[in-house]
Amino acid sequence: MKNSVITIFEDRATKVSLSQEQIHDLDQMRSIIGKRNLRLDMDGSLQIMHYVGFISKGNTCVQILPKIYEKSGISNDEEIKESMAVLYKMIRYSSFNKVLQLPEKIDSKLLEQDLLEIFIEIFADKVFWTYSSRMHREYIEIDENSSIIRGKIKVPETIRENLIRKDKHFISYQSFEQDNVINNVVKTVILRLLSVSKSKAIRAKLKKALLFLEDARKIDLSLNLLNSVRFTRLNKDFKTVYEMGRMFFLNLQPQNYEGEESVFSFLVPVNELFEQYLYKLFQENGKYQVRYQNKHRFAYSDSGDSLMMVRPDIILEKDGKTAVVVDAKYKNPGYENGTYKNINSSDLYQVYAYSRIYGVDKVALIYPSFDEVQPIKQTIVLKDVQGEYQVFVHSVDLKSDPLSTSLEISKLL
């Protein structure tokens, strides 16, 4: 990892050596991450909660990786590499990958870089291979005053502009141009990334990709401009690089923060990432029909207006009926000597409420595994006047192959 990148683990206080400029930059980052989610103590301990990814401002770049160990004897570099692999895998299984289109297999050497550089290199490769296959051109409407007649002559403009120059005509025509919005956006983003990347090899890739866009222009980017592009069968091959460039500009930050050129980030709520990863694994094993964050209204006023609703993480259905409600928690369940020590009452109350609202007797709490010891499934029985409810508690090893994990959780319920 590069010394210029501060690497920490989500929700773990880490002592770091900071300059006054970096302390100032971190303080500015609070408006993006959230004041309660970034903690910097007097002794230099930095802690960021709830988010993973990266955020860069000025010369300060912070990378937040998912915490996958609580107690581990491995080196810091090895833990960083394993956590990076886990983060990459979870992003691939999330909705964010609709934009990123991350390759399934990645060179292990690439994972030794920070996440920002990984994304930039993938983008540079995508631009190169997309534009080396074919160049994107569009018919552009051009109005100009010319001595060569093509298209149609605009008579009123010709009279107004060429009162003396009778050899010229004001004309309007269409030209098949590389100077269009898609190419201009991609070029502008590449030029910006050249100033962001610290890797000589990656900057070389960006410059190589830039050779295909010599006839495109650097332009001022705005949300309205980015939203104006429509994809059809004629330009769909360029959608991936365009959307990834759009992501780099808009930063995909919490609170939809936009606009400050000096800030660059990709921050994802770690619990949401874990939920989506489990959702995809349940989908892949095919045992159940799976719904993600499906809203369910259960309280109504006398007039029929909805008063309350719930939105569980994952619903597992059999034959069109709810069979199991799953709640995902990205925290250490404290597995020790065959039991989970850190399951609090609020976790149980939540799944108990789901069991009553959905009318099922099976619910599940799933956590990530934070230790080398392979955990086992534990069953907790909740009782009330209505009967008994089974709570299956389990944790999954995020370092494991997704297929193995998918088969494992299919046996869980």
Coordinates of C-alpha atoms in Angstrom, one line a residue:
M1 CA 0.0 0.0 0.0
K2 CA 1.2 3.6 -0.6
N3 CA 2.3 5.7 2.3
S4 CA 0.1 8.6 1.1
V5 CA -3.1 6.6 1.7
I6 CA -4.4 6.3 5.3
T7 CA -5.9 2.8 5.7
I8 CA -8.1 2.0 8.6
F9 CA -10.8 -0.6 9.4
E10 CA -14.5 0.4 9.8
D11 CA -15.4 0.9 13.5
R12 CA -11.8 0.3 14.7
A13 CA -9.8 3.1 16.3
T14 CA -6.4 3.3 14.6
K15 CA -3.5 5.6 15.6
V16 CA -2.2 7.5 12.6
S17 CA 0.4 10.1 12.1
L18 CA -1.2 13.2 10.7
S19 CA -0.1 16.6 9.5
Q20 CA -2.1 19.8 10.3
E21 CA -3.3 19.9 6.7
Q22 CA -4.6 16.3 7.0
I23 CA -6.3 17.1 10.3
H24 CA -8.0 20.0 8.6
D25 CA -9.0 17.8 5.6
L26 CA -10.5 15.1 7.9
D27 CA -12.5 17.8 9.7
Q28 CA -13.9 18.9 6.4
M29 CA -14.8 15.3 5.6
R30 CA -17.3 15.2 8.5
S31 CA -19.8 17.1 6.4
I32 CA -19.8 14.2 3.9
I33 CA -19.4 11.1 6.2
G34 CA -21.5 12.6 9.1
K35 CA -20.2 14.2 12.3
R36 CA -21.1 11.1 14.4
N37 CA -19.4 8.7 11.9
L38 CA -15.9 10.2 12.1
R39 CA -14.0 10.4 15.3
L40 CA -10.5 11.9 15.6
D41 CA -9.0 11.9 19.1
M42 CA -6.2 14.0 20.5
D43 CA -3.8 11.0 20.5
G44 CA -4.2 10.6 16.7
S45 CA -6.7 7.8 16.9
L46 CA -9.0 7.9 13.8
Q47 CA -12.2 5.9 13.7
I48 CA -14.9 5.9 11.0
M49 CA -18.1 4.1 11.6
H50 CA -20.8 2.6 9.3
Y51 CA -19.0 3.2 6.0
V52 CA -16.4 1.4 3.9
G53 CA -14.7 2.7 0.7
F54 CA -12.5 5.7 0.3
I55 CA -12.6 9.5 0.6
S56 CA -10.0 11.9 -0.7
K57 CA -9.6 15.6 -0.2
G58 CA -6.5 17.5 -1.2
N59 CA -3.5 15.4 -0.2
T60 CA -5.5 13.4 2.3
C61 CA -6.8 10.0 1.2
V62 CA -8.5 7.7 3.7
Q63 CA -9.4 4.1 2.8
I64 CA -11.9 2.4 5.1
L65 CA -11.9 -1.4 4.8
P66 CA -14.4 -3.9 6.4
K67 CA -13.3 -5.3 9.7
I68 CA -13.1 -9.1 9.2
Y69 CA -11.0 -9.9 12.3
E70 CA -11.5 -9.1 16.0
K71 CA -8.5 -11.1 17.2
S72 CA -5.9 -12.1 14.7
G73 CA -2.2 -12.8 14.7
I74 CA -1.7 -12.0 11.0
S75 CA 0.3 -8.9 9.9
N76 CA -1.4 -5.6 9.1
D77 CA -0.5 -5.9 5.4
E78 CA -2.0 -9.4 5.2
E79 CA -5.2 -8.2 7.0
I80 CA -5.4 -5.2 4.6
K81 CA -5.1 -7.5 1.6
E82 CA -7.7 -10.0 2.9
S83 CA -10.1 -7.1 3.8
M84 CA -9.6 -5.6 0.3
A85 CA -10.6 -8.9 -1.3
V86 CA -13.7 -9.1 0.9
L87 CA -14.7 -5.6 0.0
Y88 CA -14.2 -6.1 -3.7
K89 CA -16.3 -9.3 -3.5
M90 CA -19.1 -7.7 -1.7
I91 CA -19.2 -4.7 -4.0
R92 CA -19.4 -7.1 -7.0
Y93 CA -22.5 -8.7 -5.4
S94 CA -24.1 -5.3 -4.7
S95 CA -26.3 -2.9 -6.7
F96 CA -23.2 -0.6 -7.0
N97 CA -21.8 -3.1 -9.5
K98 CA -24.5 -2.1 -12.0
V99 CA -22.3 0.9 -12.6
L100 CA -18.9 -0.4 -11.8
Q101 CA -19.2 -3.7 -13.7
L102 CA -16.2 -5.1 -11.8
P103 CA -14.6 -8.2 -13.4
E104 CA -15.2 -11.5 -11.5
K105 CA -11.5 -12.4 -11.4
I106 CA -8.9 -9.8 -10.6
D107 CA -5.1 -10.0 -10.4
S108 CA -4.0 -10.4 -6.8
K109 CA -1.4 -7.7 -7.4
L110 CA -4.2 -5.2 -8.2
L111 CA -5.7 -5.8 -4.7
E112 CA -2.4 -4.6 -3.2
Q113 CA -3.3 -1.1 -4.3
D114 CA -5.8 1.2 -2.6
L115 CA -9.5 1.0 -3.7
L116 CA -9.4 4.3 -5.5
E117 CA -6.5 3.2 -7.7
I118 CA -8.2 -0.1 -8.4
F119 CA -11.4 1.7 -9.6
I120 CA -9.3 4.1 -11.8
E121 CA -7.3 1.2 -13.4
I122 CA -10.5 -0.7 -14.1
F123 CA -12.0 2.4 -15.7
A124 CA -8.9 3.1 -17.8
D125 CA -8.9 -0.5 -19.1
K126 CA -12.7 -0.3 -19.9
V127 CA -12.2 2.9 -21.8
F128 CA -9.3 1.4 -23.8
W129 CA -11.0 -1.8 -24.7
T130 CA -14.3 -0.1 -25.5
Y131 CA -12.9 2.6 -27.8
S132 CA -10.3 0.2 -29.4
S133 CA -13.3 -1.8 -30.6
R134 CA -15.0 1.1 -32.2
M135 CA -15.2 4.9 -31.9
H136 CA -18.4 6.6 -30.8
R137 CA -19.8 9.2 -33.2
E138 CA -23.0 11.1 -33.3
Y139 CA -24.8 13.3 -35.8
I140 CA -24.4 16.8 -34.5
E141 CA -26.4 19.8 -35.7
I142 CA -24.0 22.5 -36.8
D143 CA -24.9 26.1 -37.7
E144 CA -22.1 28.1 -39.3
N145 CA -21.4 30.9 -41.7
S146 CA -19.5 29.4 -44.7
S147 CA -18.6 29.9 -48.3
I148 CA -19.2 26.2 -48.9
I149 CA -22.9 25.3 -49.1
R150 CA -24.0 22.1 -47.5
G151 CA -27.2 21.1 -45.7
K152 CA -29.8 24.0 -45.9
I153 CA -29.3 27.7 -46.2
K154 CA -30.9 29.8 -43.5
V155 CA -32.0 32.8 -45.5
P156 CA -32.9 35.3 -42.7
E157 CA -29.5 34.7 -41.0
T158 CA -27.6 34.9 -44.3
I159 CA -29.1 38.3 -45.1
R160 CA -28.4 39.6 -41.6
E161 CA -24.8 38.2 -41.4
N162 CA -23.6 38.5 -45.0
L163 CA -24.9 41.9 -46.2
I164 CA -21.6 42.6 -47.9
R165 CA -20.0 39.1 -48.2
K166 CA -22.2 37.7 -51.0
D167 CA -19.9 34.6 -51.2
K168 CA -21.0 33.4 -47.8
H169 CA -24.2 31.7 -46.6
F170 CA -25.4 30.9 -43.1
I171 CA -26.0 27.1 -43.3
S172 CA -27.3 24.3 -41.0
Y173 CA -26.2 20.7 -41.5
Q174 CA -25.6 17.5 -39.6
S175 CA -22.1 16.1 -39.2
F176 CA -21.0 12.7 -37.9
E177 CA -18.7 13.8 -35.1
Q178 CA -16.5 12.4 -32.3
D179 CA -17.1 15.7 -30.5
N180 CA -20.3 14.6 -28.6
V181 CA -21.5 14.5 -25.0
I182 CA -20.5 10.9 -24.3
N183 CA -16.9 11.2 -25.6
N184 CA -16.5 14.7 -24.0
V185 CA -17.7 13.4 -20.6
V186 CA -15.3 10.4 -20.7
K187 CA -12.4 12.6 -21.8
T188 CA -13.1 15.2 -19.1
V189 CA -13.2 12.5 -16.4
I190 CA -9.9 10.9 -17.6
L191 CA -8.2 14.3 -17.4
R192 CA -9.4 14.7 -13.9
L193 CA -8.3 11.2 -12.9
L194 CA -4.8 11.9 -14.2
S195 CA -4.5 14.5 -11.4
V196 CA -6.0 12.1 -8.8
S197 CA -4.0 8.9 -9.5
K198 CA -0.7 8.5 -7.7
S199 CA 0.3 5.5 -9.8
K200 CA 2.7 6.0 -12.7
A201 CA 1.5 2.8 -14.4
I202 CA -2.2 3.8 -14.0
R203 CA -1.6 7.3 -15.3
A204 CA 0.1 5.7 -18.3
K205 CA -3.1 3.6 -18.9
L206 CA -5.2 6.7 -18.7
K207 CA -3.0 8.6 -21.2
K208 CA -3.2 5.5 -23.5
A209 CA -7.0 5.6 -23.3
L210 CA -7.0 9.3 -24.0
L211 CA -5.4 8.8 -27.4
F212 CA -8.8 7.6 -28.7
L213 CA -10.4 10.8 -27.7
E214 CA -8.2 13.4 -29.4
D215 CA -11.2 14.9 -31.2
A216 CA -13.3 15.1 -28.1
R217 CA -13.3 18.2 -25.8
K218 CA -12.8 18.9 -22.1
I219 CA -16.1 20.3 -20.9
D220 CA -17.8 21.6 -17.8
L221 CA -19.7 18.8 -16.2
S222 CA -23.0 19.2 -14.5
L223 CA -25.8 16.9 -13.2
N224 CA -28.2 18.2 -15.9
L225 CA -25.7 17.4 -18.6
L226 CA -24.9 13.9 -17.3
N227 CA -28.7 13.2 -17.1
S228 CA -29.3 14.4 -20.6
V229 CA -27.7 11.3 -22.3
R230 CA -30.0 8.6 -23.5
F231 CA -28.7 5.2 -24.5
T232 CA -30.0 3.2 -27.5
R233 CA -28.9 0.2 -29.5
L234 CA -26.6 2.5 -31.4
N235 CA -24.6 3.7 -28.4
K236 CA -25.2 1.0 -25.7
D237 CA -21.6 -0.3 -26.0
F238 CA -20.5 3.0 -24.3
K239 CA -22.9 2.9 -21.4
T240 CA -20.6 1.2 -19.0
V241 CA -17.7 3.6 -19.4
Y242 CA -20.1 6.6 -19.4
E243 CA -21.8 5.5 -16.2
M244 CA -18.5 4.8 -14.5
G245 CA -17.3 8.2 -15.5
R246 CA -20.5 9.7 -14.2
M247 CA -19.9 7.9 -10.9
F248 CA -16.5 9.3 -10.6
F249 CA -17.9 12.8 -11.1
L250 CA -20.8 12.5 -8.7
N251 CA -18.7 10.5 -6.2
L252 CA -21.6 8.3 -4.9
Q253 CA -21.4 9.8 -1.5
P254 CA -23.8 9.5 1.4
Q255 CA -26.2 12.5 1.5
N256 CA -25.7 12.8 -2.3
Y257 CA -22.9 15.3 -1.8
E258 CA -21.9 16.8 -5.1
G259 CA -20.0 19.6 -6.6
E260 CA -16.6 20.1 -4.7
E261 CA -13.9 19.3 -7.2
S262 CA -11.3 18.7 -4.5
V263 CA -13.3 15.9 -2.8
F264 CA -13.4 12.5 -4.3
S265 CA -15.1 9.5 -2.6
F266 CA -16.9 6.2 -2.9
L267 CA -18.5 5.4 0.4
V268 CA -20.9 2.6 1.0
P269 CA -22.9 1.7 4.2
V270 CA -21.2 -1.5 5.3
N271 CA -24.4 -3.0 6.7
E272 CA -26.2 -2.4 3.4
L273 CA -23.3 -4.0 1.5
F274 CA -23.6 -7.1 3.8
E275 CA -27.3 -7.3 3.3
Q276 CA -27.0 -7.2 -0.5
Y277 CA -24.3 -9.8 -0.4
L278 CA -26.5 -12.2 1.6
Y279 CA -29.5 -11.4 -0.7
K280 CA -27.5 -12.4 -3.8
L281 CA -26.3 -15.6 -2.1
F282 CA -29.8 -16.6 -1.1
Q283 CA -30.9 -15.9 -4.7
E284 CA -28.1 -18.0 -6.1
N285 CA -28.9 -21.2 -4.1
G286 CA -32.5 -21.2 -5.5
K287 CA -34.1 -22.8 -2.4
Y288 CA -36.4 -19.8 -1.9
Q289 CA -37.9 -16.9 -3.7
V290 CA -36.1 -14.0 -2.3
R291 CA -37.2 -10.4 -1.7
Y292 CA -34.9 -7.6 -0.6
Q293 CA -36.1 -4.8 1.8
N294 CA -39.8 -5.5 0.9
K295 CA -42.1 -3.0 2.6
H296 CA -45.0 -4.4 4.6
R297 CA -47.7 -2.1 6.1
F298 CA -49.3 -3.5 9.2
A299 CA -51.0 -0.7 11.1
Y300 CA -53.9 1.4 9.7
S301 CA -56.1 4.2 10.9
D302 CA -59.9 4.0 11.0
S303 CA -60.0 5.7 7.6
G304 CA -57.6 3.1 6.2
D305 CA -54.5 5.3 6.1
S306 CA -51.2 3.5 6.7
L307 CA -49.7 4.4 10.0
M308 CA -46.7 2.0 10.3
M309 CA -44.7 -0.3 8.2
V310 CA -41.6 -2.6 8.4
R311 CA -38.9 -3.3 5.8
P312 CA -37.0 -6.4 6.7
D313 CA -33.6 -7.0 5.1
I314 CA -34.5 -10.3 3.4
I315 CA -37.8 -12.2 2.9
L316 CA -37.6 -15.9 2.0
E317 CA -40.7 -17.3 0.3
K318 CA -42.0 -20.8 -0.5
D319 CA -44.9 -21.2 -2.9
G320 CA -45.7 -17.5 -2.6
K321 CA -45.9 -17.4 1.2
T322 CA -43.4 -16.0 3.6
A323 CA -41.3 -18.8 5.2
V324 CA -38.4 -17.0 6.9
V325 CA -37.5 -13.4 7.7
V326 CA -33.8 -12.7 7.7
D327 CA -32.1 -9.8 9.5
A328 CA -28.4 -9.1 8.6
K329 CA -26.2 -7.4 11.1
Y330 CA -22.6 -6.3 10.3
K331 CA -21.2 -6.5 13.8
N332 CA -19.2 -9.0 15.9
P333 CA -21.7 -11.6 17.4
G334 CA -19.0 -12.7 19.8
Y335 CA -18.9 -16.4 19.0
E336 CA -17.1 -18.2 21.8
N337 CA -17.2 -21.8 23.1
G338 CA -20.1 -22.8 20.8
T339 CA -22.4 -19.8 21.6
Y340 CA -22.9 -16.2 20.5
K341 CA -22.2 -13.7 23.4
N342 CA -23.0 -10.4 21.8
I343 CA -26.6 -10.8 20.6
N344 CA -28.4 -8.0 22.4
S345 CA -32.1 -7.7 23.2
S346 CA -32.8 -5.2 20.5
D347 CA -31.7 -7.7 17.8
L348 CA -34.1 -10.3 19.3
Y349 CA -37.0 -7.8 19.7
Q350 CA -36.6 -6.8 16.0
V351 CA -36.8 -10.3 14.6
Y352 CA -39.6 -11.2 17.1
A353 CA -41.6 -8.3 15.8
Y354 CA -41.1 -9.6 12.2
S355 CA -42.3 -13.1 13.2
R356 CA -45.5 -11.6 14.7
I357 CA -46.2 -9.2 11.8
Y358 CA -45.5 -11.8 9.0
G359 CA -47.1 -14.7 10.9
V360 CA -44.1 -17.0 10.7
D361 CA -42.4 -19.1 13.3
K362 CA -38.9 -18.9 11.8
V363 CA -36.6 -15.9 11.7
A364 CA -32.9 -15.6 11.3
L365 CA -30.1 -13.3 12.5
I366 CA -27.0 -13.5 10.3
Y367 CA -23.6 -11.9 11.2
P368 CA -20.2 -11.9 9.6
S369 CA -17.6 -14.2 11.2
F370 CA -14.9 -12.2 12.9
D371 CA -12.6 -15.0 14.0
E372 CA -10.7 -18.0 12.6
V373 CA -12.9 -20.4 14.5
Q374 CA -15.7 -21.7 12.2
P375 CA -19.0 -20.9 14.0
I376 CA -22.0 -23.1 14.2
K377 CA -25.7 -22.4 13.9
Q378 CA -27.4 -21.6 17.2
T379 CA -31.2 -21.7 17.7
I380 CA -32.9 -19.4 20.2
V381 CA -36.5 -20.1 21.1
L382 CA -38.8 -17.2 21.9
K383 CA -42.1 -17.8 23.7
D384 CA -45.2 -15.8 24.1
V385 CA -49.0 -16.5 24.6
Q386 CA -49.2 -17.1 20.8
G387 CA -46.7 -19.9 20.8
E388 CA -43.0 -20.4 20.1
Y389 CA -40.7 -18.7 17.5
Q390 CA -37.3 -20.1 16.4
V391 CA -34.5 -17.6 15.9
F392 CA -31.6 -19.1 13.9
V393 CA -28.4 -17.4 14.6
H394 CA -25.4 -17.9 12.3
S395 CA -22.4 -16.1 11.0
V396 CA -20.8 -16.4 7.6
D397 CA -17.1 -16.3 6.7
L398 CA -16.8 -13.5 4.2
K399 CA -13.4 -14.7 3.1
S400 CA -14.9 -18.0 1.8
D401 CA -15.9 -18.6 -1.8
P402 CA -19.4 -17.2 -2.4
L403 CA -20.6 -20.5 -3.9
S404 CA -19.5 -22.4 -0.7
T405 CA -21.2 -19.7 1.5
S406 CA -24.4 -19.9 -0.6
L407 CA -24.5 -23.7 -0.1
E408 CA -23.8 -23.2 3.6
I409 CA -26.7 -20.7 4.2
S410 CA -29.1 -22.9 2.1
K411 CA -28.6 -25.6 4.7
L412 CA -29.1 -23.1 7.5
L413 CA -32.9 -22.6 7.1

